[in-house]
Every structure is written in structure tokens, then in C-alpha cells.
Amino acid sequence: MLLGVIADDFTGATDIAGFLVENGMRTVQLNGIPKEEIDVNADAVVISLKSRSCPVDEAINNSVAALKWLQANGCQQFYFKYCSTFDSTAEGNIGPVTDALLAELGEAFTMVCPALPVNGRTVYNGHLFVFQDLLSDSGMRNHPVTPMTDSSLIRMMDAQSQGTSGLVNFQVIEQGSQAVTERFEELKAQGNRYAVVDAFNAEHLVTLGQAAKSLKLVTGGSGLAAGIAKNWVEHLEDQSDAKQAGNPAKAPTVVFSGSCSVMTNQQVAIYKEKAPHFAIDVKACLTDESYSNQVFDWVMTNIESEFAPLVYATADATALKAIQQEFGAQASSHAVEQFFSQLAIKLQQHGVKNFIVAGGETSGVVTQSLAVKGFHIGPQIAPGVPWVKSVEGELSLALKSGNFGDENFFAKAQSFFA
Ligand SMILES: Nc1ncnc2c1ncn2[C@@H]1O[C@H](COP(=O)(O)OP(=O)(O)OP(=O)(O)O)[C@@H](O)[C@H]1O
Ligand SMILES: O=C(O)[C@@H](O)C(=O)CO
């Protein structure tokens, strides 16, 4: 194996896995750190963690344990994959995990590259944009778990890290990878530990990927994956049929939506026009232990419908704020996640094979509940959202990041069934 990726949530893991496969790297995604021997025949391995919004010590311990597993299994370069909108906890897990990985590797410098231009995440003079908005003016301001109120990557990174950041701006990047490497040396000589890099087109990411050859550890969103994959191209076997292993079959299917992002709200509204749909009662999640059984009965009643039944907690910012004020953000978030976990297990036990899930935290809890060891990566439904199939061959999942996909995503995902 060549490249080892540590992803801080499950949709982020499938996101980067999809781009690595698109760029020629045979890739397997693992559900957490394997507890027993597993034969992974791949160029890249992505370990999915649920470390974005957990306590910082837990995030550090799990990420370092994942790094050690990747090192023990022969990986030569390491990639800490976090969100293209740089969100984690209020205090920030990205900085502490980056510092811990650098320390474990005995390295003193890395790159911070959240940009994913194909999905509107760009960096200009060190400031992160979501399409035409600064991050802090985007829908991420109202994120239920990790609201983003700043857009300066240098300020955000330095506030949560032991080291300091310097900027590699687009003017340097457009001079080529040698200029970027020289800028890295300048920043290191000034005592910086992180290079925050601009990127607002695919060419920038290819150049940064070339410059990343000199780094044992890189960090960022999935955008850098294409550039990194190109560094290994001479080592790669033809994997044209690799995506076949990840193709979903036509089988009983359910759609879960636990994301409250702007795009997911649009996707849910469009999908409700054509599919059976059930809006979750958050109070029932908190107070009624049998609630998931009631909703299970509703799903199975509708499981044969032309479009898969949708179960959703998705709410707009106003409704979500009211719920959080009434029940508490953490308590309500946790109760909804536990509800989806219980429902997923029961549906799997009764023959549901395909799960389309919106939301990173939601995807993590559902995937962990389904006890899938790992995934083969299939075709992309939308940039950053591939179908993936369990290595046991039983289940297929489409784990959609909150703001990814177009408004027809849920129906489009079902058009891939063979
Ligand atoms: N109506 C609701 N009331 C309270 N909490 C909710 C509600 N709907 C969803 N949640 C919670 O909000 C959180 C949404 O996080 P999640 O990561 O699943 O979505 P996202 O942040 O939009 O996706 P991504 O991280 O991929 O961008 C989850 O913990 C979910 O349980
Ligand atoms: O990078 C992204 O935006 C996604 O892969 C993600 O991490 C959302 O949870």
C-alpha cells in the first residue's frame, strides 16, 4: 500500500475514497481501525473515524492509532482528511490531531488544504469560501453541531494548534510546484509548522499535489487527493474494473436524512414530492424507547414503493434552533443519531440492503451500527459521493456529505441499481 488516509467522518472518508479511485488508485475504505488481521489489496486505504466532533483526546488517540495501523501495513505517505468547510468542535480537533500525527511521524511541517473547487470550496488569500460566500456567511454558520463563524484558515488553525501557519498564496502556486516547495522552506525557516494554501481551481490542486511529494503528512479536504494520486501513477495497476466491486444491486432500499444543511433541505423537499416520507419527531426520539419500532413498521409498509421511503430529521435553521432551545443541541442531536442507529439495525435484520444516508455524523453512526468492516468504492453519484459496497458483499451505502449532491440526489442515487 502507498497512501494511508485518516478521515474524521464517514462521508468524508467515502468522499476522498471516491476521488482516489477516480484518479487511478485502487482504494478500500475501512470502518474504523481493524480489530483483526485483514488482507487489504489496494494502493490506498481510508480509515473512517468518527472523530470530528468527539472530545479532543479521543480524536487524537483514535487518529494516532489509525496512523500506526497504516504504518504497520506499509503505507508510505499519510493524509489527514477533514471537512472542506474546516469544521470540527468549537475548540477545534483539526489542529490537535494534526500536531499529534506530526509528532508520531517525527515531522515538523505539513500543508493545510481544505479546498474542493468542484463543490464550491475555495481558498483565496487564506480565506475559505463556500461558493460565493465566505465560510462564516454560508449555511455552515447554522450547523447544528459545528457552526462556523470565522473564514480565516490561518486564524482558525493557529487558534487550535501548537504551531503557527504561513500562507502559500495562489500567485506562488501558479509559478509551479518548485516555487511552492521553496515557499515551504521559507515558512519553515520562519518557524511555521503549517502551510495554509490557496486553491480555487483543479490546476492549483495538481501543483500542490506535486509539491506534497516532499511531505510525509498532508492534511485537508478531498480536493488534494487528485494531485496526490498523480504522484503514484507509475506504481498503479490498471483498476478499470475496481469500481465494479462497489456497484449497488437493486434491493430493498431506505433513505435516511440527518443533515440540516441547506442543500439537504432542498434535496428532501424535492424527494418528498415523489417518495413516501416520514418526518422524525425529535421529542419522541428523546422520550419513547419504542419509537424506532413504530417508524420501522412505516418503512416496511412502504419498502416496495417506486422510490425508496425517506425517514428524515432534516429541518431548516429556524426549526432546528427551536428544537435545540427546547431540548438542547447535544441531547437532541444524540437522540436523533441513536434513533437512526436503532432503525438501521432493525431494517438490516429484515432484508434492507441499500442505505442512502445524508449527513456525516448520521452516516458514521449508521455505518457503525451496521457493523460493516470495510467497503469497496463504486461509481460517484455526485462529486464526493460514491456508492460503496461492504467487503462482505451484503450492503451498499451512499454516504452523502450534508452539502454535496444536487437537488435530485436521492432519486439519482437509485438510478445506479443494476
Ligand atoms: N431536527 C433535528 N433536531 C436536532 N438535531 C438534529 C436534527 N436533525 C439532525 N440533527 C442532528 O444534527 C447533526 C447533523 O450532523 P451531520 O454530520 O449528520 O450532518 P451535516 O453536518 O449536514 O453533514 P456533513 O458533516 O457531512 O456536512 C446530527 O447529529 C443529527 O443527529
Ligand atoms: O469535505 C467535505 O466537505 C466532506 O467530505 C465532509 O467531510 C462532510 O462531512
Coordinates of C-alpha atoms in Angstrom, one line a residue, residues 45-411:
V45 CA -6.6 2.7 2.4
V46 CA -9.0 5.1 4.0
I47 CA -9.8 4.6 7.7
S48 CA -13.1 6.1 8.6
L49 CA -13.3 7.5 12.2
K50 CA -16.0 9.5 13.9
S51 CA -13.5 12.0 15.4
R52 CA -14.7 15.3 14.0
S53 CA -17.0 16.3 16.9
C54 CA -15.8 14.0 19.7
P55 CA -13.7 15.0 22.7
V56 CA -10.1 16.1 21.6
D57 CA -8.3 13.3 23.5
E58 CA -10.5 10.7 21.9
A59 CA -9.9 12.2 18.4
I60 CA -6.1 12.3 19.0
N61 CA -5.9 8.7 20.4
N62 CA -8.0 7.2 17.6
S63 CA -6.2 9.1 14.8
V64 CA -2.7 8.1 16.1
A65 CA -3.9 4.5 16.4
A66 CA -5.1 4.7 12.8
L67 CA -1.7 6.1 11.8
K68 CA 0.1 3.3 13.5
W69 CA -2.1 0.7 11.7
L70 CA -1.4 2.3 8.4
Q71 CA 2.3 2.5 9.1
A72 CA 2.4 -1.2 10.1
N73 CA 0.6 -2.1 6.9
G74 CA 3.2 -0.5 4.7
C75 CA 1.8 3.0 3.8
Q76 CA 4.4 5.5 2.7
Q77 CA 2.5 8.8 2.8
F78 CA -0.3 9.9 5.1
Y79 CA -3.3 12.1 4.6
F80 CA -5.5 13.5 7.5
K81 CA -8.8 14.2 5.8
Y82 CA -11.2 16.6 7.4
C83 CA -14.1 18.7 6.1
S84 CA -13.7 21.0 3.2
T85 CA -15.5 23.5 5.4
F86 CA -12.9 23.0 8.2
D87 CA -15.4 22.2 10.8
S88 CA -14.9 20.2 14.0
T89 CA -15.6 21.1 17.6
A90 CA -15.8 24.7 18.9
E91 CA -12.3 24.4 20.3
G92 CA -11.1 22.6 17.2
N93 CA -9.9 19.0 16.7
I94 CA -8.1 19.6 13.4
G95 CA -5.1 21.4 15.0
P96 CA -4.6 18.9 17.9
V97 CA -4.9 15.9 15.7
T98 CA -2.5 17.4 13.1
D99 CA 0.0 18.1 15.8
A100 CA -0.3 14.6 17.2
L101 CA 0.2 13.0 13.8
L102 CA 3.2 15.1 13.0
A103 CA 4.7 14.2 16.4
E104 CA 4.1 10.5 15.8
L105 CA 5.7 10.7 12.4
G106 CA 8.6 12.8 13.7
E107 CA 7.7 15.5 11.2
A108 CA 7.7 19.3 11.8
F109 CA 5.7 20.6 8.8
T110 CA 2.6 20.0 6.8
M111 CA 0.1 21.5 4.5
V112 CA -3.5 22.7 5.3
C113 CA -5.6 22.3 2.1
P114 CA -9.4 22.1 2.6
A115 CA -10.2 23.4 -0.9
L116 CA -12.6 21.3 -3.1
P117 CA -13.4 23.7 -6.0
V118 CA -15.7 21.2 -7.8
N119 CA -18.1 21.6 -4.8
G120 CA -17.5 25.3 -4.3
R121 CA -15.0 25.1 -1.5
T122 CA -12.2 27.5 -2.5
V123 CA -9.4 29.3 -0.7
Y124 CA -8.2 32.8 -1.6
N125 CA -5.5 34.6 0.3
G126 CA -6.0 32.1 3.1
H127 CA -9.8 32.6 3.4
L128 CA -12.2 29.8 2.9
F129 CA -15.3 30.3 0.6
V130 CA -18.4 28.2 0.1
F131 CA -19.3 29.1 -3.5
Q132 CA -19.7 32.9 -3.5
D133 CA -19.9 33.3 0.3
L134 CA -17.2 33.4 2.9
L135 CA -17.5 30.3 5.1
S136 CA -18.8 32.4 8.0
D137 CA -21.5 33.8 5.8
S138 CA -22.6 30.4 4.4
G139 CA -25.1 27.9 5.7
M140 CA -22.3 26.5 7.9
R141 CA -22.9 29.4 10.3
N142 CA -26.1 27.5 11.4
H143 CA -24.6 24.0 11.5
P144 CA -26.3 22.1 14.4
V145 CA -23.1 20.6 15.8
T146 CA -20.2 22.6 14.4
P147 CA -21.3 26.2 13.4
M148 CA -18.5 28.1 11.6
T149 CA -18.2 31.8 12.5
D150 CA -14.7 32.6 11.0
S151 CA -13.3 32.2 7.5
S152 CA -9.6 32.8 8.0
L153 CA -7.8 29.4 7.9
I154 CA -4.7 30.9 9.4
R155 CA -6.6 32.3 12.4
M156 CA -8.7 29.1 12.8
M157 CA -5.7 26.8 12.6
D158 CA -3.4 28.9 14.9
A159 CA -6.2 29.2 17.5
Q160 CA -6.4 25.4 17.9
S161 CA -2.8 24.3 17.2
Q162 CA 0.6 24.3 19.0
G163 CA 2.4 25.8 15.9
T164 CA 1.9 28.7 13.6
S165 CA 0.7 29.0 10.0
G166 CA 2.0 30.8 7.0
L167 CA 0.3 31.4 3.6
V168 CA 1.2 30.0 0.2
N169 CA -0.9 32.2 -2.0
F170 CA -2.2 31.5 -5.5
Q171 CA 0.4 33.7 -7.1
V172 CA 3.2 31.3 -5.8
I173 CA 1.1 28.2 -6.7
E174 CA 0.7 29.5 -10.3
Q175 CA 4.5 29.6 -10.6
G176 CA 4.6 25.8 -10.2
S177 CA 5.5 23.1 -7.6
Q178 CA 9.1 24.2 -7.3
A179 CA 8.0 27.7 -6.2
V180 CA 5.6 26.1 -3.7
T181 CA 8.4 23.9 -2.3
E182 CA 10.7 26.9 -2.0
R183 CA 7.9 28.8 -0.2
F184 CA 7.5 25.8 2.2
E185 CA 11.2 26.2 3.0
E186 CA 10.8 29.9 3.7
L187 CA 7.8 29.2 6.0
K188 CA 9.8 26.5 7.9
A189 CA 12.8 28.8 8.2
Q190 CA 10.4 31.4 9.8
G191 CA 9.4 28.8 12.4
N192 CA 6.0 27.9 10.9
R193 CA 4.6 24.4 11.2
Y194 CA 1.7 24.6 8.8
A195 CA 1.4 25.9 5.2
V196 CA -2.2 27.2 4.6
V197 CA -2.5 27.0 0.8
D198 CA -4.8 28.8 -1.6
A199 CA -6.6 26.8 -4.2
F200 CA -9.6 27.8 -6.4
N201 CA -9.2 25.5 -9.4
A202 CA -8.1 22.0 -10.3
E203 CA -4.7 23.1 -11.6
H204 CA -3.8 24.6 -8.2
L205 CA -4.5 21.2 -6.6
V206 CA -2.4 19.3 -9.1
T207 CA 0.6 21.7 -8.4
L208 CA 0.0 21.3 -4.7
G209 CA -0.1 17.5 -5.1
Q210 CA 3.3 17.6 -6.8
A211 CA 4.7 19.8 -4.0
A212 CA 3.3 17.4 -1.4
K213 CA 5.7 14.7 -2.6
S214 CA 8.1 16.2 0.0
L215 CA 5.6 15.8 2.9
K216 CA 5.2 12.7 4.9
L217 CA 1.8 14.0 6.1
V218 CA -0.7 16.2 4.3
T219 CA -4.0 17.5 5.6
G220 CA -7.1 18.8 4.0
G221 CA -10.4 18.1 2.3
S222 CA -10.6 15.6 -0.6
G223 CA -9.6 18.1 -3.2
L224 CA -5.9 17.4 -2.8
A225 CA -6.5 13.7 -3.5
A226 CA -6.4 14.0 -7.2
G227 CA -3.0 15.7 -7.1
I228 CA -1.6 13.2 -4.6
A229 CA -2.8 10.2 -6.7
K230 CA -0.9 11.6 -9.7
N231 CA 2.3 11.2 -7.7
W232 CA 1.9 7.5 -7.5
V233 CA 0.7 6.9 -11.1
E234 CA 3.7 4.9 -12.1
H235 CA 3.1 2.5 -9.2
L236 CA -0.6 1.9 -10.1
E237 CA -2.0 -1.2 -11.7
D238 CA -4.9 -0.9 -14.0
Q239 CA -8.0 -0.8 -11.9
S240 CA -10.7 -0.2 -14.5
D241 CA -12.8 -3.0 -13.0
A242 CA -12.3 -1.9 -9.4
K243 CA -15.4 0.2 -9.4
Q244 CA -17.5 -2.9 -10.4
A245 CA -16.9 -4.2 -6.8
G246 CA -18.7 -1.1 -5.5
N247 CA -21.7 -1.2 -7.7
P248 CA -25.1 -1.4 -5.9
A249 CA -27.6 -4.0 -6.7
K250 CA -31.4 -3.5 -6.9
A251 CA -32.7 -4.5 -3.5
P252 CA -34.9 -3.1 -0.6
T253 CA -33.6 0.5 0.0
V254 CA -34.2 3.2 2.5
V255 CA -33.2 6.9 2.6
F256 CA -32.1 8.5 5.9
S257 CA -31.6 12.2 6.2
G258 CA -30.0 13.5 9.4
S259 CA -28.4 16.6 7.8
C260 CA -29.8 20.1 8.2
S261 CA -27.6 21.6 5.6
V262 CA -29.0 24.0 3.1
M263 CA -28.6 21.5 0.2
T264 CA -30.0 18.6 2.1
N265 CA -33.1 20.7 3.0
Q266 CA -33.6 21.3 -0.8
Q267 CA -33.0 17.6 -1.6
V268 CA -35.5 16.4 1.0
A269 CA -38.1 18.9 -0.3
I270 CA -37.7 17.7 -3.9
Y271 CA -37.7 14.0 -2.9
K272 CA -40.8 14.3 -0.8
E273 CA -42.7 15.2 -4.0
K274 CA -42.1 11.6 -5.3
A275 CA -41.4 9.3 -2.4
P276 CA -43.1 8.1 0.8
H277 CA -41.7 10.2 3.6
F278 CA -41.7 10.3 7.4
A279 CA -40.6 13.3 9.5
I280 CA -39.0 12.3 12.7
D281 CA -40.4 13.7 16.0
V282 CA -37.3 14.7 18.0
K283 CA -39.3 14.6 21.3
A284 CA -40.3 11.0 20.6
C285 CA -36.6 10.2 20.0
L286 CA -35.9 11.6 23.4
T287 CA -38.8 10.1 25.3
D288 CA -40.2 7.0 23.6
E289 CA -38.0 3.9 23.5
S290 CA -40.3 2.1 21.1
Y291 CA -40.3 5.0 18.6
S292 CA -37.8 3.3 16.1
N293 CA -40.1 0.3 16.1
Q294 CA -43.1 2.4 15.1
V295 CA -41.1 4.0 12.3
F296 CA -39.7 0.6 11.2
D297 CA -43.3 -0.6 10.6
W298 CA -43.9 2.5 8.5
V299 CA -40.7 1.9 6.4
M300 CA -41.6 -1.7 5.7
T301 CA -45.1 -0.8 4.7
N302 CA -43.6 1.4 2.0
I303 CA -40.5 -0.6 1.1
E304 CA -41.8 -1.7 -2.3
S305 CA -42.6 1.9 -3.5
E306 CA -41.1 3.0 -6.7
F307 CA -38.9 5.4 -4.9
A308 CA -37.4 4.3 -1.6
P309 CA -39.1 5.6 1.6
L310 CA -37.4 8.6 3.2
V311 CA -37.1 9.0 7.0
Y312 CA -35.8 12.5 7.9
A313 CA -34.9 14.7 10.8
T314 CA -33.8 17.4 8.4
A315 CA -35.0 20.8 9.5
D316 CA -34.4 24.4 8.4
A317 CA -32.3 26.7 10.6
T318 CA -35.3 28.3 12.3
A319 CA -37.0 25.0 13.2
L320 CA -33.7 23.5 14.3
K321 CA -33.0 26.4 16.6
A322 CA -36.4 26.0 18.2
I323 CA -35.8 22.3 18.8
Q324 CA -32.3 22.9 20.2
Q325 CA -33.7 25.6 22.5
E326 CA -36.4 23.2 23.7
F327 CA -34.3 20.0 24.1
G328 CA -30.7 21.1 24.0
A329 CA -28.4 20.8 20.9
Q330 CA -26.3 17.9 22.1
A331 CA -29.2 15.9 23.6
S332 CA -31.4 16.3 20.6
S333 CA -28.5 15.6 18.2
H334 CA -27.5 12.4 20.1
A335 CA -31.2 11.2 20.3
V336 CA -31.6 11.6 16.6
E337 CA -28.4 9.7 15.9
Q338 CA -29.4 6.9 18.2
F339 CA -32.8 6.7 16.6
F340 CA -31.2 6.2 13.1
S341 CA -28.8 3.6 14.6
Q342 CA -31.7 1.5 16.0
L343 CA -33.8 1.8 12.9
A344 CA -30.8 0.8 10.6
I345 CA -30.1 -2.3 12.6
K346 CA -33.8 -3.4 12.5
L347 CA -34.1 -2.7 8.8
Q348 CA -30.9 -4.7 8.1
Q349 CA -32.3 -7.6 10.1
H350 CA -35.4 -7.5 7.9
G351 CA -33.6 -7.6 4.5
V352 CA -33.0 -3.9 3.6
K353 CA -29.7 -3.9 1.7
N354 CA -29.2 -0.4 0.4
F355 CA -28.9 2.6 2.7
I356 CA -28.7 6.2 1.3
V357 CA -27.7 8.5 4.2
A358 CA -27.4 12.3 4.3
G359 CA -25.0 13.7 6.9
G360 CA -21.5 12.9 8.1
E361 CA -22.3 12.2 11.8
T362 CA -25.5 10.4 10.7
S363 CA -23.6 8.3 8.2
G364 CA -21.0 7.4 10.9
V365 CA -23.5 6.2 13.4
V366 CA -25.5 4.2 10.8
T367 CA -22.3 2.6 9.3
Q368 CA -21.0 1.6 12.8
S369 CA -24.4 0.2 13.7
L370 CA -24.5 -1.9 10.5
A371 CA -21.1 -3.4 11.7
V372 CA -19.6 -3.2 8.2
K373 CA -15.9 -3.9 8.3
G374 CA -15.0 -2.1 5.1
F375 CA -16.1 -1.0 1.7
H376 CA -15.2 -1.3 -2.0
I377 CA -15.6 2.0 -3.7
G378 CA -18.1 2.3 -6.6
P379 CA -19.2 4.9 -9.1
Q380 CA -19.7 8.5 -8.0
I381 CA -23.4 9.6 -7.7
A382 CA -22.1 13.2 -7.4
P383 CA -18.6 14.6 -6.8
G384 CA -17.5 13.3 -3.4
V385 CA -20.4 10.8 -3.0
P386 CA -19.7 7.3 -4.4
W387 CA -21.8 4.2 -3.9
V388 CA -19.8 1.9 -1.7
K389 CA -20.4 -1.8 -1.1
S390 CA -19.5 -3.7 2.1
V391 CA -16.5 -6.0 1.7
E392 CA -18.8 -8.9 2.8
G393 CA -20.9 -8.0 -0.3
E394 CA -24.2 -7.7 1.6
L395 CA -24.9 -4.0 1.9
S396 CA -24.5 -0.9 -0.3
L397 CA -24.3 2.6 1.1
A398 CA -24.3 6.1 -0.3
L399 CA -23.0 8.3 2.4
K400 CA -23.7 11.9 1.4
S401 CA -22.0 14.9 3.0
G402 CA -24.5 17.5 4.0
N403 CA -23.9 20.0 1.3
F404 CA -22.9 17.6 -1.5
G405 CA -25.0 16.5 -4.5
D406 CA -27.6 18.3 -6.5
E407 CA -31.3 18.7 -5.6
N408 CA -32.2 15.4 -7.3
F409 CA -29.6 13.4 -5.4
F410 CA -31.8 10.9 -3.6
A411 CA -33.6 9.8 -6.8

